[in-house]
């Protein structure tokens, strides 16, 4: 059984506050231990409020931002100022508000050729991140969201990206969206010391219940292929956990 914790909060506000506080604590521990904190941000809508909390007067000064190194779990193949860009969302909600050196923010270059951008990102991870015991680039924290189809990052069901074991990042064609994405691969995600899965809203209740209920069985969904070397921490609101409380007691 994997190392897993499940935290359930009243709503997205409470989840976001708790997730921001966990980010602060993990940054504190990593910086105390090694002088830096390497974190992969997730895109989507769920994490925005957490990012806004981290940028708020109440929380901002609890992080030593000059020791933080920002990466992304995935990116859409659009320019960084495009409404769909994960970088743009994180920049608006967090990165433009905190004193983090711009050279320490590593976005995936969604405006480039996907395969070239993925290869360049893999090279960056290899050169910038410490290595795990299995010689994989190791994040201190990987933030993830969960799609209703069980995808994480841009590793969607039925896509080639799910199978990649010998690359750190991949250009992944997503048939159902008719679009390319850039994504970290499972070996890098799973090498993370802490993986935080942020899931909120009634629309996610079914997929959360399915994943929790099938815990320990052969993985059929991308999210079930998360087998962390460290720990997987679920941050759920009550609506997303509605069907699964009995699994999480
Ligand atoms: C993305 C994300 C993706 C997201 C899930 C959940 O690029 O969209 O990385 O994996 O986390 O689709 O998205 P929501 O938080 O918007 O539900």
XYZ file of C-alpha atoms and ligand atoms in Angstrom:
266
model
C 0.000 0.000 0.000
C 1.424 3.372 -0.938
C 2.256 6.117 1.499
C -0.939 8.206 1.314
C -2.817 10.761 3.384
C -6.326 12.041 2.718
C -7.353 15.472 3.983
C -10.951 16.617 3.552
C -11.979 20.259 3.925
C -15.335 22.006 4.114
C -14.886 23.840 0.829
C -12.357 25.122 -1.723
C -11.454 28.090 0.481
C -10.475 25.879 3.413
C -8.698 23.443 1.079
C -6.735 26.282 -0.542
C -5.710 27.784 2.807
C -4.529 24.404 4.102
C -2.671 23.665 0.870
C -0.942 27.055 1.023
C 0.091 26.369 4.614
C 1.436 22.934 3.606
C 3.411 24.554 0.754
C 4.917 27.007 3.256
C 5.904 24.198 5.641
C 7.460 22.070 2.884
C 9.382 25.069 1.571
C 10.639 25.794 5.081
C 11.848 22.186 5.528
C 13.537 21.958 2.114
C 15.250 25.335 2.418
C 16.437 24.545 5.947
C 17.834 21.225 4.748
C 19.293 22.124 1.328
C 18.868 25.855 0.829
C 16.335 25.490 -1.973
C 12.781 24.331 -2.701
C 11.970 22.814 -6.093
C 8.236 22.733 -6.777
C 6.179 21.760 -9.853
C 2.961 23.768 -10.090
C -0.207 22.381 -11.598
C -2.505 24.145 -14.004
C -6.274 23.995 -14.213
C -8.650 26.022 -12.056
C -8.497 24.307 -8.659
C -5.074 25.580 -7.530
C -5.701 29.263 -8.353
C -7.097 30.107 -4.910
C -4.150 28.352 -3.218
C -1.762 30.427 -5.341
C -3.665 33.600 -4.418
C -3.333 32.723 -0.738
C 0.431 32.237 -1.150
C 0.609 35.708 -2.721
C -1.519 37.306 0.032
C -0.128 39.606 2.731
C -1.030 36.957 5.301
C 1.133 34.221 3.732
C 3.628 35.732 1.268
C 6.313 36.542 3.796
C 6.318 33.029 5.220
C 8.179 31.754 2.149
C 11.825 32.582 1.361
C 10.999 33.157 -2.316
C 14.627 33.758 -3.440
C 15.238 30.093 -2.488
C 12.239 28.769 -4.412
C 12.541 27.229 -7.904
C 9.300 26.989 -9.845
C 8.557 24.404 -12.519
C 5.330 23.168 -14.121
C 3.767 19.713 -14.220
C 2.328 20.371 -17.647
C 1.494 23.061 -20.171
C -0.859 23.628 -23.022
C 0.729 24.266 -26.425
C -0.067 27.966 -26.469
C 1.966 31.148 -25.862
C 2.568 32.182 -22.232
C 0.060 35.067 -22.469
C -2.734 32.860 -23.856
C -5.864 32.467 -21.660
C -5.314 28.670 -21.619
C -1.685 28.900 -20.471
C -0.942 27.289 -17.103
C 2.027 29.623 -16.777
C -0.233 32.643 -17.298
C -2.615 31.481 -14.563
C 0.212 30.885 -12.080
C 1.872 34.164 -13.033
C -1.320 36.164 -12.511
C -2.295 34.439 -9.261
C 1.136 34.066 -7.656
C 4.391 34.592 -9.524
C 4.020 38.288 -10.400
C 3.282 39.085 -6.750
C 6.219 37.392 -5.003
C 9.966 38.264 -4.961
C 11.144 35.205 -6.861
C 13.976 35.789 -9.376
C 12.579 35.324 -12.893
C 15.481 32.969 -13.718
C 14.072 30.632 -11.072
C 10.716 30.312 -12.839
C 10.940 27.581 -15.474
C 7.880 27.523 -17.697
C 7.360 24.887 -20.368
C 7.573 26.665 -23.721
C 4.119 25.966 -25.055
C 4.705 28.281 -27.992
C 7.486 26.048 -29.356
C 7.349 22.761 -31.242
C 5.945 20.344 -28.611
C 8.622 17.654 -29.021
C 11.421 20.232 -28.903
C 9.893 21.971 -25.883
C 9.514 18.657 -24.049
C 13.114 17.663 -24.815
C 14.388 21.058 -23.656
C 12.374 20.753 -20.426
C 13.700 17.266 -19.780
C 17.218 18.624 -20.179
C 16.440 21.451 -17.758
C 15.126 19.017 -15.144
C 18.192 16.856 -15.561
C 20.547 19.790 -15.053
C 18.678 21.718 -12.337
C 17.078 19.196 -9.989
C 18.718 16.924 -7.427
C 18.439 13.242 -8.276
C 16.448 10.585 -6.473
C 17.901 7.232 -5.364
C 16.790 5.949 -8.794
C 18.617 8.796 -10.519
C 15.421 10.655 -11.404
C 15.054 14.461 -11.111
C 13.436 14.863 -7.709
C 10.997 17.636 -6.806
C 10.438 18.550 -3.187
C 6.775 19.074 -4.064
C 4.659 18.150 -7.087
C 1.220 19.776 -7.210
C -1.398 17.944 -9.262
C -5.068 18.344 -10.131
C -7.369 15.506 -11.163
C -9.496 15.410 -14.289
C -12.959 13.816 -14.278
C -11.495 11.136 -16.546
C -8.726 10.410 -14.057
C -5.972 12.319 -15.866
C -3.219 14.070 -13.981
C -0.916 16.722 -15.433
C -1.409 16.133 -19.171
C -1.273 12.362 -18.906
C -4.734 11.496 -20.227
C -6.278 8.015 -20.513
C -5.240 6.236 -23.686
C -2.366 8.579 -24.535
C 1.210 7.599 -25.321
C 2.486 9.790 -22.481
C 1.222 7.262 -19.940
C 3.715 4.677 -21.129
C 6.879 6.804 -21.209
C 9.416 5.561 -18.690
C 12.707 6.738 -20.222
C 12.046 10.466 -20.565
C 11.513 13.143 -17.921
C 9.047 15.197 -19.981
C 6.963 14.376 -23.031
C 4.973 15.915 -25.861
C 1.650 14.134 -25.534
C -1.083 14.230 -28.203
C -4.521 14.198 -26.545
C -6.990 12.801 -29.089
C -10.106 13.799 -27.117
C -8.953 17.417 -27.097
C -7.327 17.257 -30.549
C -4.331 19.023 -29.093
C -0.729 18.552 -28.041
C 0.323 19.031 -24.455
C 3.683 19.037 -22.688
C 3.827 17.019 -19.486
C 6.120 15.587 -16.876
C 6.186 11.803 -17.073
C 5.321 9.354 -14.298
C 8.937 8.522 -13.395
C 9.562 12.191 -12.532
C 6.178 12.768 -10.869
C 6.596 9.635 -8.749
C 10.132 10.635 -7.733
C 8.721 13.677 -5.926
C 9.205 13.786 -2.161
C 5.626 15.012 -1.657
C 2.813 14.894 -4.212
C -0.236 16.998 -3.348
C -3.413 16.206 -5.295
C -5.841 19.135 -5.139
C -9.417 18.113 -5.969
C -12.591 20.129 -5.403
C -16.196 20.149 -6.561
C -19.077 17.703 -6.903
C -18.088 16.902 -10.497
C -15.005 15.079 -9.160
C -16.876 12.913 -6.619
C -17.273 9.936 -8.968
C -13.656 9.807 -10.093
C -12.355 10.302 -6.549
C -14.601 7.508 -5.288
C -13.457 5.211 -8.075
C -9.771 5.850 -7.423
C -10.112 5.463 -3.653
C -12.269 2.356 -4.045
C -9.801 0.675 -6.380
C -6.795 1.494 -4.205
C -4.209 -1.276 -4.433
C -5.718 -2.802 -7.591
C -4.070 -2.802 -11.020
C -4.031 0.841 -12.235
C -6.603 1.542 -14.940
C -6.586 5.329 -14.664
C -3.640 7.713 -14.972
C -4.111 8.955 -11.404
C -3.817 5.347 -10.202
C -0.290 5.198 -11.623
C 0.926 7.607 -8.996
C 3.141 5.413 -6.806
C 5.189 8.003 -4.974
C 8.668 7.337 -3.662
C 7.601 9.811 -0.980
C 4.002 10.494 -0.034
C 0.772 11.266 -1.889
C -1.380 13.798 -0.004
C -4.974 14.204 -1.187
C -6.511 17.611 -0.516
C -10.256 17.229 -1.120
C -13.230 19.425 -0.414
C -16.392 17.832 0.951
C -18.103 17.885 -2.419
C -15.324 15.910 -4.131
C -15.128 13.485 -1.170
C -18.916 13.095 -0.954
C -19.005 9.487 -2.190
C -15.797 8.271 -0.709
C -15.786 9.147 2.983
C -15.920 5.427 3.874
C -12.691 4.851 1.917
C -10.887 7.647 3.680
C -11.678 6.964 7.304
C -4.194 21.256 -16.837
C -3.874 20.542 -15.569
C -4.814 19.369 -15.455
C -5.758 19.755 -14.344
C -6.956 18.860 -14.286
C -7.970 19.375 -13.249
O -3.293 21.611 -17.607
O -5.395 21.534 -17.006
O -2.638 20.247 -15.340
O -4.208 18.145 -15.175
O -5.058 19.703 -13.107
O -7.555 18.868 -15.572
O -8.343 20.669 -13.644
P -9.294 21.574 -12.712
O -8.496 21.931 -11.506
O -9.599 22.782 -13.579
O -10.507 20.740 -12.394
